Each structure stands twice: as structure tokens, then as C-alpha cells.
RNA sequence: GAUUCGGUAGCUCAGGUGGUAGAGCACUUGACUUUUAAUCAAGUGGUCCUGGGUUCGAAUCCCAGCCGAAUCACCA
């Protein structure tokens, strides 16, 4: 244990020896927050010129001690509650009992440490230097801290000194990160604002929020490697879901016309600054709609989310400005490839596509079919160029086994992906609802699997049965919520928008 | 998974061509009854990530490992 931890444990014992409970059970009747005081406090000046502090004569507030400044028989502290920090001012005479100054001299000055929680009763005033502060009349220790916090200081110019910046420590000890780095808290508040905005949008338009299984016997709905687990009582394997698509569609079969779910998905793949093993996709499915309708709805949803979250449709990201004002650009995947490479792949067969890939130095493996090859070419030459929100539409049928064939363009499906800042943030279809064709598409996936594609989809027989009972036409979409949160909060790393990003377990 | 960079006090970091471990803040003791990166004075605090090797001697050089970050690959 470090010297500072030993000191704190010693202080804890001394507090107990004074007959003070360092972890009292009673509720503390807080009646105001730091932000409210700062926003609303004013010293009222009467007509005769004297000051009369009417506001905040009896404040009760609680928070964590973030700074202490002793000044002889007086003392200043900064405490922080969920809304921010506020300064405390206390005098020895006023916290003592007659001539016994033990409380101030021993408890307040010696035994309280940075990080302790205290409850305060007092009145608000402005110091000589103009800082709105609380003149403390009563102080209650609410919880003792036994570890020293990292000390982050900000000077008058707003420069940060000794910031707590080590990403490993920040992610492993997010609680400390949130305490000492206020901007981190803002990022997460913004994320929740965004999610609330989207949820409100969907609810207002008749969407029904539902929950579907995370543990699935067949991991369907996306091309991805699943986590595998085991149920003891049933003695069967289960997979953590990679997507919830097939379950939401079952609910549309069941008669709901608009269902949505913020789905925590799990994919057993690489991790980097845009991938976490568990992440959130919002999926929703709407009966009787097609992907054109879905494009318009997506534009409206994102425009509102940007306004609610950032206060503007021009969202700053690094040195770029992303414009979420509807409508967004639209371009087919073939046009996108041709625009950025000059190559027209629309009529090419698999062999010709392989030649193109070779020229572009794209790694190939034998399991790749025509659709996958086009996807690779798009990823190589075009994807990174779509900074402003852009719908990329009409993908080849081979890479979209759950999507309806295009109404007029042979070999293509009615699908779009939304790209923004060079990254995919949404993926939507006019959904396939022909059970016979769906069975054939699944069988093509099985062939891909036999060819070595370990991400190809399994046949979900119950899903096919559901479709055979009659599935209305519909359109569906999935939004990468973490990536959207990154865009709206200006973060380049997914770890900055997840409270607890996955890391190798710490060894104690 | 590959490559590169990093790991030194509670925090942020310096140092290092092999020879007693450094700073600021924090912490301890003292002064100061409106301070605010408070100030002033004096102190405490280290498995220099771990394990091997080379050497009279390793925090420093070499090898292996652990953990993280960045880039790349796969993926959303």
C-alpha cells in the first residue's frame, strides 16, 4: 500500500476515534445542485444600497472534495456533484463548539482528504474575487475515500495540468476518468441524449420497442463470427446474437407493423478503435414500406438526432463539418466504384472482378463470390471518400441473402448503406418476404460456407416457417449506434463512447 | 494476428552512450480568517512492468514474456 493510502486509513481510524461515523446511513437532504446555484445566484441590492442575500440562504448540498486550500483559520474547498463543482468557504469560529475547535482543526483540516464525500449546509455568497461560493455552517462527512485521486488542475487560462490521460487506466478505471475528466462525462451525456432523441422519434411515429433473445440457437441476421456458450439445464449450445433481424421480422409476421430494438450484439472478431466485441445496433422493421421510404425516414431521424444532440445539423468532427440536413446524397454502388476508380464493374463476372482486385492489390481468397468481390473493391476505392452522409444503393444479390431483388435492375437487390465520415453507419433493405426464394438464398449461403466462408449464414428453419405463414412486405434498417455516437461527440475511438470498453482482464 | 511506440513516486513526466533515482503537483509537519494551478518553509515517498542473460556492477545493453496505444488485416 502506498504512503498516501496508509495516511488515509490512519485518518479513517482517527475519525472513528472522534466518534464520527465515516459512512453514515442517514439520507442527506440535498436541496440544490452546484449548477443551479451558479446559474441562479445573485446578490440582491436593496433600494437603500445595502445588499440583502435573498437567494440560497439555506442550501443543503453534497459532493466529493476535489480541492482544498487552507488559509490559516479559514479554508476553501471545491466540491463536485453530478452537475459540476462549487467552492466552499469555512471559518474555524463557525464550525467549532464554543472554544473547542477540534472539529475544524482536526477533522476538517487534517482528516478530510481529496475524494471524500461531504454534505454541506450553509448560505451562498460571492467572495472578494467574485467566485460564487457556499459559506459553510455545517459539514457532515458522508463517505471517506481511501485512495488518492489523480490531481488534475486547470489554471485561469483554462490550461489543464497533469491531466489523467493514460488510455489504459482511463478505460480500466472509468469511475476515476469520469471524476477527474469532466469532458468525458459530457461525451456520455451526449450519447444518451442521442439515444433518447432516436427513441422519441420512433415512438412518436408508432414504433414499438421490443426485446428479443440474446441467446440464440442459430446466430442469424448478419455475416459474422459468433460467441458460443452453453446452457447447462438444456445441455445445448447457444450463440450470443450477432444481430436481431430474424426475430424482429418474426414479430412483423406476428402482426406488429413497426418494431424496434436497441440490440446489444456480440461478434467474436478483431478489436480496434472502431470495433468492440459487444456493441449496439438499432434495428427497426416497418410493414408495407420499401427502401425508398426508409431512406427518407433515415434522413429525418438523423437530422432530428443531430439537432437534439448537437443543436445543429452541421456537426463538427475533427477539421470536418458533417452536414445532416436532409436530403442526403444517393449513389449506386456501381456508380460509386466507377466514380472513384474509373472502372465499370457492373457487367463483370467473377473472373474479371478477380483481375480488378489483383490490380488494386486486394487480398483474395477462394471463398469470395461475385458480391463479396464487389464489396471489397468498393471498400478499397470508394468507401473512404464518402465524408458527407451518402446512401450507397443497389448492391449485388450475392452479398445480401435477406434482401428483395431489385424491382427493375437484374442481379441487384433493393438495399442501401449509409456512409458518413468514410464509415458505414446504417444498412437497410426492402426485405425479402418470399419464403421459397428465401430458402434458396439460405442454400446459397450454405454453399459459400462449404467453400470456406466462415461468416456465411446458417439456415434458420423456424424463420423460414414464420415466413411461410405469410410475411407482409416491409423495409428494415440497422444503425451502428456506437459509431453514430462517435460522430456526434467528435470521438475517433469507439472506446471513448463506451463506458467500459472490452480489455484484456487485469491481473491483481 | 503483424509492425511500430510506450510502461520510472498516488498523477503528469524527465533522465539513461552501464557507476548512490529526479522535477512539478499530491502527501506529511509548520505559518497564514475571502483563497482559487493559493502562497511560504521543511520533509516523506520507488519491484524504474515481469523473468532471464551479458557485466565487477543493469533502471540503462541483449533475449523472452505481460499490459496498453497507434497503424495494418478482418469486421459494424
Coordinates of C-alpha atoms (C1' of nucleotides) in Angstrom, one line a residue:
Chain A
X1 CA 0.0 0.0 0.0
X2 CA 1.3 3.5 -0.8
X3 CA 2.2 6.0 1.8
X4 CA -0.9 8.1 0.8
X5 CA -3.2 5.1 1.2
X6 CA -1.7 4.4 4.7
X7 CA -2.3 8.0 5.7
X8 CA -5.9 7.8 4.6
X9 CA -6.5 4.6 6.5
X10 CA -4.9 6.2 9.6
X11 CA -7.2 9.2 9.1
X12 CA -10.2 6.9 8.9
X13 CA -9.3 5.4 12.3
X14 CA -8.9 8.8 13.8
X15 CA -12.3 9.8 12.5
X16 CA -13.8 6.8 14.2
X17 CA -11.9 7.6 17.4
X18 CA -13.6 11.0 17.4
X19 CA -16.9 9.2 17.5
X20 CA -17.8 10.1 13.9
X21 CA -19.2 7.5 11.5
X22 CA -17.3 7.9 8.3
X23 CA -20.0 6.0 6.4
X24 CA -23.3 7.3 7.9
X25 CA -26.5 5.6 6.8
X26 CA -29.0 8.5 7.1
X27 CA -30.2 10.2 3.9
X28 CA -28.7 13.6 3.4
X29 CA -31.5 16.1 2.4
X30 CA -29.9 17.8 -0.6
X31 CA -32.0 20.7 -1.9
X32 CA -29.8 22.2 -4.6
X33 CA -27.1 21.5 -7.1
X34 CA -23.8 23.2 -7.9
X35 CA -25.0 24.1 -11.4
X36 CA -28.3 25.6 -10.1
X37 CA -26.5 27.8 -7.6
X38 CA -24.1 29.1 -10.2
X39 CA -26.9 29.7 -12.8
X40 CA -29.3 31.4 -10.4
X41 CA -27.4 33.1 -7.6
X42 CA -27.4 36.8 -7.4
X43 CA -26.8 39.2 -4.5
X44 CA -29.8 41.4 -4.4
X45 CA -29.2 45.0 -3.8
X46 CA -32.0 46.9 -1.9
X47 CA -33.1 50.4 -2.7
X48 CA -31.1 51.8 0.1
X49 CA -28.0 50.3 -1.5
X50 CA -27.4 47.6 1.1
X51 CA -27.1 44.0 0.0
X52 CA -29.6 41.5 1.0
X53 CA -28.9 38.0 0.0
X54 CA -32.3 36.5 -0.6
X55 CA -31.3 33.7 -2.7
X56 CA -30.0 30.4 -1.3
X57 CA -29.9 31.4 2.4
X58 CA -30.3 27.7 3.3
X59 CA -28.6 25.4 0.9
X60 CA -28.1 21.8 1.5
X61 CA -25.7 20.2 -1.0
X62 CA -23.4 17.2 -1.2
X63 CA -20.4 16.2 -3.2
X64 CA -16.9 15.0 -3.5
X65 CA -14.0 17.1 -2.3
X66 CA -11.9 18.0 -5.4
X67 CA -9.6 20.7 -4.0
X68 CA -8.6 22.0 -0.6
X69 CA -6.9 25.4 0.1
X70 CA -6.1 26.1 3.7
X71 CA -5.8 29.8 4.7
X72 CA -5.0 29.7 8.4
X73 CA -8.1 29.6 10.4
X74 CA -10.2 29.6 7.3
X75 CA -10.4 27.1 4.5
X76 CA -11.6 26.8 0.9
X77 CA -12.7 23.6 -0.8
X78 CA -14.2 22.7 -4.2
X79 CA -16.8 20.0 -4.1
X80 CA -18.2 18.3 -7.1
X81 CA -21.7 17.0 -7.6
X82 CA -23.3 15.5 -10.7
X83 CA -23.7 19.0 -12.2
X84 CA -20.2 20.4 -11.6
X85 CA -18.1 22.0 -8.9
X86 CA -18.7 24.8 -6.4
X87 CA -16.4 26.4 -3.9
X88 CA -16.9 26.1 -0.1
X89 CA -15.7 28.7 2.4
X90 CA -15.4 27.8 6.1
X91 CA -14.1 29.5 9.2
X92 CA -12.8 27.9 12.4
X93 CA -15.0 30.0 14.7
X94 CA -18.2 29.0 13.0
X95 CA -17.6 25.2 12.8
X96 CA -16.3 24.9 16.4
X97 CA -18.3 24.4 19.6
X98 CA -17.5 27.3 21.9
X99 CA -13.8 27.2 22.5
X100 CA -13.4 23.7 21.2
X101 CA -12.0 23.9 17.7
X102 CA -11.4 20.2 17.3
X103 CA -13.9 19.8 14.5
X104 CA -12.2 22.4 12.3
X105 CA -8.6 22.0 13.4
X106 CA -8.6 18.2 13.4
X107 CA -11.4 16.8 11.2
X108 CA -11.7 19.5 8.5
X109 CA -8.1 20.4 8.2
X110 CA -6.3 17.1 8.9
X111 CA -8.7 14.2 8.4
X112 CA -10.6 15.1 5.4
X113 CA -8.9 14.2 2.1
X114 CA -9.4 14.8 -1.6
X115 CA -12.1 12.4 -2.8
X116 CA -14.1 12.3 0.4
X117 CA -17.9 12.9 0.1
X118 CA -19.2 15.7 2.4
X119 CA -22.6 17.1 3.0
X120 CA -22.9 20.9 3.5
X121 CA -25.4 23.3 5.0
X122 CA -24.9 27.0 4.6
X123 CA -25.6 30.1 2.5
X124 CA -24.4 31.3 -0.8
X125 CA -22.2 34.4 -1.2
X126 CA -19.6 35.9 -3.6
X127 CA -16.0 36.1 -2.5
X128 CA -13.8 39.2 -2.9
X129 CA -12.6 37.7 -6.2
X130 CA -16.2 37.2 -7.3
X131 CA -16.5 33.5 -7.1
X132 CA -19.9 32.2 -6.1
X133 CA -19.3 30.1 -3.0
X134 CA -21.1 28.5 -0.1
X135 CA -20.4 29.8 3.4
X136 CA -20.4 26.6 5.3
X137 CA -22.4 26.4 8.6
X138 CA -22.5 22.7 9.0
X139 CA -20.3 19.9 7.5
X140 CA -21.1 16.2 7.5
X141 CA -18.7 13.5 6.4
X142 CA -20.7 11.3 4.1
X143 CA -18.1 8.8 2.9
X144 CA -14.3 8.5 3.3
X145 CA -12.1 7.8 0.3
X146 CA -9.1 5.5 0.8
X147 CA -7.3 6.0 -2.5
X148 CA -5.8 9.3 -3.7
X149 CA -7.4 10.7 -6.9
X150 CA -5.2 11.8 -9.8
X151 CA -4.8 15.5 -9.4
X152 CA -5.9 17.5 -12.5
X153 CA -5.6 21.2 -12.3
X154 CA -6.9 23.9 -14.5
X155 CA -5.4 27.4 -14.5
X156 CA -7.0 30.7 -15.1
X157 CA -6.4 30.4 -18.9
X158 CA -8.1 27.0 -18.9
X159 CA -4.9 25.1 -19.4
X160 CA -5.0 21.6 -18.0
X161 CA -2.1 20.5 -15.9
X162 CA -1.2 16.9 -15.1
X163 CA -4.2 15.5 -16.9
X164 CA -5.2 11.9 -16.3
X165 CA -4.7 10.7 -19.8
X166 CA -3.3 7.1 -19.9
X167 CA -6.0 5.3 -22.0
X168 CA -5.4 2.0 -20.3
X169 CA -6.0 3.5 -16.8
X170 CA -8.9 5.7 -18.1
X171 CA -10.7 2.7 -19.6
X172 CA -10.0 0.3 -16.8
X173 CA -10.9 2.8 -14.1
X174 CA -13.7 4.7 -15.9
X175 CA -15.0 5.8 -12.5
X176 CA -11.8 7.8 -11.9
X177 CA -11.8 9.1 -15.5
X178 CA -15.4 10.4 -15.0
X179 CA -14.4 12.1 -11.7
X180 CA -11.4 14.0 -13.0
X181 CA -12.1 14.5 -16.7
X182 CA -15.4 16.4 -16.9
X183 CA -15.4 16.3 -20.7
X184 CA -15.7 12.5 -20.6
X185 CA -18.9 12.8 -18.7
X186 CA -20.2 15.2 -21.3
X187 CA -19.5 12.7 -24.1
X188 CA -21.6 10.1 -22.4
X189 CA -24.4 12.5 -21.6
X190 CA -24.4 13.4 -25.3
X191 CA -24.6 9.7 -26.2
X192 CA -27.7 9.3 -24.0
X193 CA -29.2 12.4 -25.5
X194 CA -28.8 11.0 -28.9
X195 CA -30.3 7.6 -28.0
X196 CA -33.3 9.4 -26.3
X197 CA -33.8 11.5 -29.4
X198 CA -33.9 8.4 -31.7
X199 CA -36.2 6.6 -29.3
X200 CA -38.6 9.5 -29.2
X201 CA -38.6 9.7 -33.0
X202 CA -39.5 6.1 -33.3
X203 CA -42.1 6.2 -30.5
X204 CA -43.8 9.3 -31.9
X205 CA -44.2 7.6 -35.3
X206 CA -45.7 4.5 -33.9
X207 CA -42.7 2.3 -33.4
X208 CA -42.9 -0.4 -30.6
X209 CA -39.8 -1.0 -28.6
X210 CA -39.3 -4.8 -28.0
X211 CA -36.8 -7.2 -26.6
X212 CA -35.7 -10.3 -28.4
X213 CA -33.3 -13.1 -27.3
X214 CA -29.6 -12.5 -26.9
X215 CA -29.0 -16.3 -26.5
X216 CA -29.9 -17.8 -29.9
X217 CA -29.7 -21.4 -31.1
X218 CA -28.8 -20.2 -34.5
X219 CA -26.8 -16.9 -34.9
X220 CA -28.6 -15.3 -37.8
X221 CA -29.2 -12.0 -39.5
X222 CA -25.6 -11.0 -40.2
X223 CA -22.4 -12.2 -41.6
X224 CA -20.2 -12.5 -38.5
X225 CA -18.4 -15.0 -36.2
X226 CA -20.4 -15.5 -33.0
X227 CA -19.5 -16.2 -29.4
X228 CA -20.5 -19.6 -28.4
X229 CA -21.8 -20.6 -25.0
X230 CA -23.7 -23.5 -23.3
X231 CA -26.9 -23.9 -21.4
X232 CA -26.5 -26.4 -18.6
X233 CA -30.1 -27.4 -17.9
X234 CA -30.9 -27.9 -21.6
X235 CA -27.4 -29.2 -22.3
X236 CA -27.3 -27.5 -25.6
X237 CA -25.0 -24.9 -27.2
X238 CA -26.2 -21.3 -27.6
X239 CA -24.8 -18.4 -29.5
X240 CA -24.7 -14.8 -28.4
X241 CA -26.6 -12.8 -31.0
X242 CA -24.7 -11.2 -33.9
X243 CA -28.0 -9.5 -34.9
X244 CA -31.7 -9.5 -34.0
X245 CA -33.0 -9.1 -37.5
X246 CA -34.7 -12.5 -37.9
X247 CA -36.5 -12.1 -34.5
X248 CA -37.8 -8.7 -35.3
X249 CA -39.1 -10.0 -38.7
X250 CA -40.9 -12.8 -36.8
X251 CA -42.7 -10.1 -34.8
X252 CA -43.8 -8.4 -38.1
X253 CA -45.2 -11.8 -39.1
X254 CA -47.0 -11.8 -35.8
X255 CA -48.9 -8.7 -36.7
X256 CA -46.9 -5.8 -35.3
X257 CA -46.3 -3.2 -38.0
X258 CA -43.3 -1.3 -36.6
X259 CA -40.9 -2.8 -34.1
X260 CA -37.5 -1.6 -33.0
X261 CA -34.8 -2.7 -30.6
X262 CA -31.6 -1.2 -29.4
X263 CA -29.8 -4.5 -29.7
X264 CA -26.5 -5.3 -27.9
X265 CA -24.7 -7.6 -30.4
X266 CA -21.7 -9.7 -29.9
X267 CA -19.1 -10.6 -32.6
X268 CA -16.1 -12.7 -32.0
X269 CA -13.8 -10.7 -34.2
X270 CA -11.0 -8.2 -34.0
X271 CA -11.0 -5.2 -31.8
X272 CA -9.6 -1.8 -32.7
X273 CA -10.7 1.8 -32.4
X274 CA -13.9 1.2 -34.3
X275 CA -14.8 -2.3 -33.1
X276 CA -15.7 -3.6 -29.7
X277 CA -16.7 -7.2 -29.2
X278 CA -20.1 -6.1 -27.9
X279 CA -21.7 -3.1 -29.5
X280 CA -25.2 -1.6 -30.1
X281 CA -27.2 -1.7 -33.3
X282 CA -30.6 -0.1 -33.5
X283 CA -32.7 -2.2 -35.9
X284 CA -36.2 -1.4 -36.9
X285 CA -38.7 -3.0 -39.4
X286 CA -41.8 -1.4 -40.8
X287 CA -44.5 -3.2 -42.7
X288 CA -45.7 -2.1 -46.1
X289 CA -42.7 0.1 -46.7
X290 CA -39.8 -0.1 -49.1
X291 CA -36.2 1.1 -49.1
X292 CA -37.0 4.5 -50.7
X293 CA -39.3 5.2 -47.8
X294 CA -36.6 4.1 -45.5
X295 CA -34.1 6.5 -47.0
X296 CA -36.4 9.4 -46.2
X297 CA -37.1 8.2 -42.7
X298 CA -33.3 7.8 -42.1
X299 CA -32.7 11.4 -43.2
X300 CA -35.4 12.6 -40.9
X301 CA -34.2 10.5 -38.0
X302 CA -30.6 11.6 -38.3
X303 CA -31.5 15.3 -38.9
X304 CA -33.5 15.3 -35.7
X305 CA -30.9 13.4 -33.8
X306 CA -28.2 15.8 -34.8
X307 CA -30.3 18.8 -33.8
X308 CA -31.3 17.3 -30.4
X309 CA -27.7 16.1 -29.7
X310 CA -25.5 18.9 -31.1
X311 CA -28.0 21.7 -31.6
X312 CA -27.2 21.9 -35.3
X313 CA -27.3 19.8 -38.4
X314 CA -23.7 20.9 -39.1
X315 CA -21.8 18.6 -36.8
X316 CA -18.1 19.3 -36.3
X317 CA -15.8 16.3 -36.5
X318 CA -12.1 17.0 -36.3
X319 CA -11.4 19.5 -39.0
X320 CA -14.5 18.5 -41.0
X321 CA -18.1 19.5 -40.8
X322 CA -20.7 16.8 -41.4
X323 CA -24.0 18.1 -42.7
X324 CA -27.0 16.0 -41.6
X325 CA -29.6 18.3 -43.2
X326 CA -31.9 16.2 -45.4
X327 CA -31.8 15.1 -48.1
X328 CA -28.5 13.1 -48.3
X329 CA -26.6 12.2 -51.4
X330 CA -27.5 9.0 -53.2
X331 CA -25.4 6.8 -55.5
X332 CA -25.4 3.2 -56.5
X333 CA -22.5 1.0 -55.5
X334 CA -21.5 0.6 -59.2
X335 CA -21.6 4.4 -59.7
X336 CA -19.5 4.8 -56.5
X337 CA -16.9 2.4 -57.7
X338 CA -16.8 4.0 -61.2
X339 CA -16.6 7.5 -59.8
X340 CA -13.6 6.8 -57.6
X341 CA -11.7 4.3 -59.8
X342 CA -12.9 4.8 -63.3
X343 CA -13.8 1.1 -63.5
X344 CA -17.2 -0.1 -64.5
X345 CA -17.7 -3.4 -62.7
X346 CA -21.4 -3.7 -63.3
X347 CA -21.2 -6.2 -66.2
X348 CA -18.1 -8.1 -64.9
X349 CA -18.2 -11.8 -64.0
X350 CA -16.3 -13.3 -61.1
X351 CA -13.1 -13.9 -63.1
X352 CA -13.0 -10.3 -64.4
X353 CA -13.6 -9.0 -60.9
X354 CA -10.7 -11.0 -59.6
X355 CA -8.5 -9.4 -62.2
X356 CA -9.6 -5.9 -60.9
X357 CA -8.9 -7.0 -57.3
X358 CA -5.4 -8.1 -58.3
X359 CA -4.7 -4.7 -59.9
X360 CA -5.9 -3.0 -56.8
X361 CA -3.7 -5.2 -54.6
X362 CA -6.8 -6.6 -52.7
X363 CA -6.1 -9.8 -50.9
X364 CA -8.3 -12.6 -52.3
X365 CA -9.3 -16.0 -51.1
X366 CA -11.2 -18.7 -52.9
X367 CA -14.4 -18.4 -50.8
X368 CA -15.1 -14.9 -52.2
X369 CA -18.1 -14.8 -54.6
X370 CA -19.0 -12.0 -57.0
X371 CA -20.9 -10.0 -54.4
X372 CA -18.0 -10.2 -51.9
X373 CA -15.5 -9.1 -54.6
X374 CA -17.5 -6.0 -55.4
X375 CA -17.8 -5.2 -51.8
X376 CA -14.0 -5.5 -51.4
X377 CA -13.5 -3.2 -54.4
X378 CA -15.9 -0.6 -53.0
X379 CA -14.2 -0.8 -49.7
X380 CA -10.8 -0.3 -51.3
X381 CA -11.5 2.6 -53.7
X382 CA -14.7 4.4 -52.7
X383 CA -15.7 4.0 -49.0
X384 CA -13.2 6.5 -47.6
X385 CA -14.4 9.2 -49.9
X386 CA -17.9 9.5 -48.5
X387 CA -17.5 12.1 -45.8
X388 CA -20.9 13.7 -46.1
X389 CA -23.8 11.4 -45.4
X390 CA -24.4 9.4 -48.6
X391 CA -26.7 6.5 -49.4
X392 CA -24.9 3.8 -51.4
X393 CA -27.6 1.7 -53.1
X394 CA -28.4 -1.4 -55.1
X395 CA -25.9 -4.0 -54.1
X396 CA -25.3 -7.3 -56.0
X397 CA -27.7 -10.1 -54.9
X398 CA -24.9 -12.4 -53.8
X399 CA -24.0 -10.4 -50.7
X400 CA -27.5 -9.8 -49.5
X401 CA -29.3 -13.0 -48.7
X402 CA -32.2 -11.4 -46.8
X403 CA -32.9 -8.6 -49.3
X404 CA -35.6 -8.4 -52.0
X405 CA -34.4 -8.5 -55.6
X406 CA -34.4 -5.1 -57.3
X407 CA -37.8 -4.3 -59.0
X408 CA -36.1 -3.2 -62.2
X409 CA -32.3 -3.9 -62.1
X410 CA -31.5 -7.6 -62.7
X411 CA -28.8 -9.0 -60.4
X412 CA -29.2 -6.3 -57.8
X413 CA -31.1 -6.0 -54.6
X414 CA -33.1 -3.1 -53.0
X415 CA -30.5 -2.2 -50.4
X416 CA -28.7 0.9 -49.2
X417 CA -25.8 1.5 -46.9
X418 CA -25.4 4.9 -45.3
X419 CA -21.8 6.2 -45.2
X420 CA -20.6 9.1 -43.2
X421 CA -17.0 10.2 -42.5
X422 CA -15.9 7.3 -44.6
X423 CA -17.6 4.7 -42.4
X424 CA -20.7 2.7 -42.7
X425 CA -23.3 3.7 -40.1
X426 CA -26.5 2.1 -41.4
X427 CA -27.6 -0.7 -43.6
X428 CA -31.2 -1.2 -44.9
X429 CA -33.3 -3.3 -47.3
X430 CA -36.6 -3.8 -48.9
X431 CA -36.9 -7.1 -47.0
X432 CA -37.2 -10.4 -48.8
X433 CA -40.6 -11.9 -47.9
X434 CA -40.9 -14.7 -50.5
X435 CA -40.3 -17.9 -48.4
X436 CA -39.3 -20.0 -51.4
X437 CA -36.7 -17.6 -52.6
X438 CA -35.5 -17.1 -49.0
X439 CA -34.9 -20.8 -48.7
X440 CA -32.9 -20.7 -52.0
X441 CA -30.8 -17.8 -50.7
X442 CA -30.0 -19.6 -47.5
X443 CA -28.9 -22.6 -49.5
X444 CA -26.5 -20.4 -51.5
X445 CA -25.1 -19.3 -48.1
X446 CA -24.6 -23.0 -47.2
X447 CA -22.6 -23.3 -50.5
X448 CA -20.5 -20.3 -49.5
X449 CA -19.9 -21.9 -46.1
X450 CA -18.8 -25.1 -47.8
X451 CA -16.4 -23.0 -49.9
X452 CA -14.8 -21.8 -46.7
X453 CA -16.6 -18.6 -45.8
X454 CA -16.8 -18.8 -42.0
X455 CA -19.2 -15.8 -41.9
X456 CA -21.9 -17.2 -44.2
X457 CA -25.3 -17.6 -42.6
X458 CA -26.9 -20.7 -41.3
X459 CA -30.3 -21.9 -42.4
X460 CA -32.9 -20.8 -39.8
X461 CA -35.7 -23.2 -40.3
X462 CA -38.1 -21.6 -37.8
X463 CA -37.5 -18.2 -39.6
X464 CA -38.5 -19.8 -42.9
X465 CA -41.6 -21.4 -41.3
X466 CA -42.6 -18.0 -40.0
X467 CA -42.2 -16.5 -43.5
X468 CA -44.3 -19.4 -44.9
X469 CA -47.2 -18.3 -42.7
X470 CA -47.1 -15.0 -44.7
X471 CA -44.8 -12.0 -44.1
X472 CA -46.0 -8.6 -45.2
X473 CA -43.7 -6.6 -47.4
X474 CA -41.5 -4.3 -45.3
X475 CA -38.4 -2.3 -45.0
X476 CA -35.8 -2.7 -42.3
X477 CA -32.6 -1.0 -41.2
X478 CA -29.8 -1.3 -38.7
X479 CA -27.9 1.7 -37.3
X480 CA -24.5 1.5 -35.7
X481 CA -25.3 3.4 -32.6
X482 CA -21.8 3.5 -31.2
X483 CA -20.5 4.9 -34.5
X484 CA -23.2 7.5 -34.6
X485 CA -22.3 8.4 -31.1
X486 CA -18.7 8.8 -32.2
X487 CA -19.7 11.2 -35.0
X488 CA -22.0 13.3 -32.8
X489 CA -19.4 13.5 -30.0
X490 CA -16.4 14.1 -32.2
X491 CA -14.6 10.9 -30.9
X492 CA -12.2 8.9 -33.2
X493 CA -12.3 5.8 -30.9
X494 CA -15.3 3.6 -30.0
X495 CA -13.7 3.2 -26.6
X496 CA -14.5 6.8 -25.9
X497 CA -18.2 6.3 -26.3
X498 CA -18.5 3.0 -24.3
X499 CA -18.3 3.3 -20.6
X500 CA -16.4 0.0 -20.2
X501 CA -14.7 -0.9 -23.5
X502 CA -13.6 -4.5 -23.6
X503 CA -10.0 -5.1 -22.5
X504 CA -7.8 -8.0 -21.5
X505 CA -8.7 -8.8 -17.9
X506 CA -6.5 -7.1 -15.4
X507 CA -4.3 -9.3 -13.2
X508 CA -4.4 -8.4 -9.5
Chain B
rG1 C1' -2.8 -11.9 -35.9
rA2 C1' 1.6 -8.4 -38.0
rU3 C1' 4.5 -3.9 -37.4
rU4 C1' 6.0 0.4 -34.6
rC5 C1' 6.0 3.0 -30.0
rG6 C1' 5.4 3.0 -24.8
rG7 C1' 5.4 1.1 -19.3
rU8 C1' 10.2 5.2 -13.9
rA9 C1' 6.7 8.1 -6.9
rG10 C1' -0.6 8.5 -5.9
rC11 C1' -0.9 11.6 -11.0
rU12 C1' 1.9 14.0 -15.2
rC13 C1' 6.7 13.4 -16.9
rA14 C1' 12.3 14.0 -17.3
rG15 C1' 16.7 11.1 -17.0
rG16 C1' 19.6 6.9 -19.3
rU17 C1' 26.1 6.3 -24.6
rG18 C1' 26.3 0.8 -17.6
rG19 C1' 28.6 3.5 -11.7
rU20 C1' 24.2 6.2 -4.9
rA21 C1' 16.9 7.6 -8.6
rG22 C1' 14.9 13.3 -10.4
rA23 C1' 11.0 17.5 -11.0
rG24 C1' 6.0 19.6 -10.6
rC25 C1' 1.5 18.5 -8.3
rA26 C1' -0.3 15.2 -4.4
rC27 C1' 1.1 13.5 0.7
rU28 C1' 3.4 14.8 5.9
rU29 C1' 4.9 18.9 9.6
rG30 C1' 4.6 24.2 10.5
rA31 C1' 2.8 29.6 9.1
rC32 C1' -1.4 32.3 7.2
rU33 C1' -9.6 34.0 8.9
rU34 C1' -12.1 35.8 1.2
rU35 C1' -8.3 31.7 -1.4
rU36 C1' -8.7 29.6 -6.3
rA37 C1' -2.8 25.8 -10.6
rA38 C1' -3.4 29.7 -3.3
rU39 C1' 1.4 31.2 -1.1
rC40 C1' 5.9 30.4 2.1
rA41 C1' 9.3 26.9 4.9
rA42 C1' 10.9 22.0 5.9
rG43 C1' 10.1 16.7 4.9
rU44 C1' 8.3 11.6 3.3
rG45 C1' 7.6 8.6 -0.7
rG46 C1' 10.5 3.9 -5.8
rU47 C1' 9.9 -4.1 -7.5
rC48 C1' 12.5 2.2 -12.8
rC49 C1' 6.2 -3.7 -15.9
rU50 C1' 8.0 -9.2 -15.1
rG51 C1' 11.7 -13.1 -15.8
rG52 C1' 16.3 -14.5 -17.7
rG53 C1' 21.2 -13.1 -19.9
rU54 C1' 25.9 -10.1 -20.5
rU55 C1' 28.9 -7.5 -16.7
rC56 C1' 32.9 -6.2 -11.1
rG57 C1' 28.2 -3.6 -11.4
rA58 C1' 21.8 -3.2 -15.2
rA59 C1' 16.5 1.4 -14.3
rU60 C1' 20.0 1.9 -18.7
rC61 C1' 22.6 -3.1 -23.2
rC62 C1' 20.5 -8.1 -25.1
rC63 C1' 16.5 -12.1 -25.2
rA64 C1' 11.7 -13.7 -23.8
rG65 C1' 7.1 -12.5 -21.7
rC66 C1' 2.9 -9.3 -19.7
rC67 C1' -0.1 -4.9 -20.5
rG68 C1' -1.6 -0.7 -23.5
rA69 C1' -1.6 2.7 -27.7
rA70 C1' -1.1 3.7 -33.0
rU71 C1' -1.0 1.7 -38.0
rC72 C1' -2.4 -2.6 -40.9
rA73 C1' -5.5 -7.1 -41.7
rC74 C1' -10.9 -8.9 -40.6
rC75 C1' -15.4 -6.7 -39.3
rA76 C1' -20.1 -2.7 -37.9

